[in-house]
Amino acid sequence: MKSSSVDISVVIPCFNCEETLERAVESVCGQTVLPREVILVDDCSNEATRIEMQRLSQIYTSPRVLLFYSEVNRGAAAARNRGWSESSGEYIAFLDADDSWHPQKLELQAQVVKENKPNLVGCSFAVCNDTVPDVNQVSDFEVSEVKPVTLLLKNILPTPGVILRANLPFRFDPEKRYSEDYKLWLEICLKAGACYKLEASLVYLYKAPFGASGLSADFSKAQAGELDTYRSLLQQRLINPFTFGFLWLLSNIKYVRRLVMRSRQSI
C-alpha cells in the first residue's frame, strides 16, 4: 500500500455503530493507495460507540484516525460537515459507518481526479446483504461525465461513493435529515460543474438503498426530502418553474409506484 498522489481525507459519521464501525475503518486502511487521514465524527452516540472509536484510533495508525465528538445529535449532515471542516486534505471522501469500500476505490477515483480535475467523482455500489463482498481486482471500467439533467432525474451518486474538492463553497444542509446528500450533489453539479462517475461497484452497502422498491418504513420522508431539495433549487434559481413542476410530478409518480410495489409484496 502507498499514499495517494491525490490528497484525500475520509469522513465517517458515527452514531451507535459499534458493531460495524471497524469494518468501515478497515476498508479505508486497506486501500491500495491510502488517504491522508480518517476522521470519525461522533453524533452523540452511546458509550460503546465512543469506546470503539477510541480503540480503532489506537489500532489503525496508517493513515491516522482522528476523533471528534458531539454532545447533541444533529444528524449525518452536520457530522459530515464537522469532519469536512476538520479535514486537511485537498479532497474529501465520505463513508457511512455501516458500509465499506472495495480496496481500489480511492486508487481508481484518484486516477479520474488526476486526468479530469473534477469537482466531484462518484462511483457505483453493490448491495451485499450481509455476504462477503466481491473484492476482485478492477482493471476495466468506464468513466462518464454526470450531466445535470441526469442527476435531476435520479440521485445516481451514493454518499459513500463520492469524493469532492474540499475547497468547494458548499456543504450538506444540516437542517435536512433526508435528501441532504442529493441536494449537495445537485448544487455542485449545477453551480460548479465537472462531475464524473466511475461505472464500477466500489462501495458495498450492507442494506438495501434507502427507499428501494418502497421497502423502507420511512421512504415517504425520503420522498418529501427530495421534493424539498427540488424546491430549494427553484428558490436558488438553479431550475425554472417548468422543470420544478416536471420533477415534482415525476417524484410523486415514483412514490405512488413504490406504494403499489410495497402493497403487492405484502400480499
Short mmCIF file of N, CA, C and O in Angstrom, two decimals, residues 74 82 233 259:
data_model
loop_
_atom_site.label_atom_id
_atom_site.label_comp_id
_atom_site.label_asym_id
_atom_site.label_seq_id
_atom_site.Cartn_x
_atom_site.Cartn_y
_atom_site.Cartn_z
N ARG A 74 -27.24 15.76 15.88
CA ARG A 74 -27.69 16.70 14.84
C ARG A 74 -27.86 16.03 13.48
O ARG A 74 -28.27 16.67 12.52
N ARG A 82 -18.87 18.68 10.02
CA ARG A 82 -17.86 18.84 11.06
C ARG A 82 -16.55 18.19 10.62
O ARG A 82 -15.47 18.77 10.75
N LEU A 233 -33.79 24.20 -5.04
CA LEU A 233 -33.16 24.54 -6.32
C LEU A 233 -33.95 25.61 -7.06
O LEU A 233 -33.37 26.50 -7.69
N LEU A 259 -45.43 2.65 -3.51
CA LEU A 259 -46.55 2.23 -2.68
C LEU A 259 -47.22 0.99 -3.25
O LEU A 259 -47.55 0.06 -2.51
#
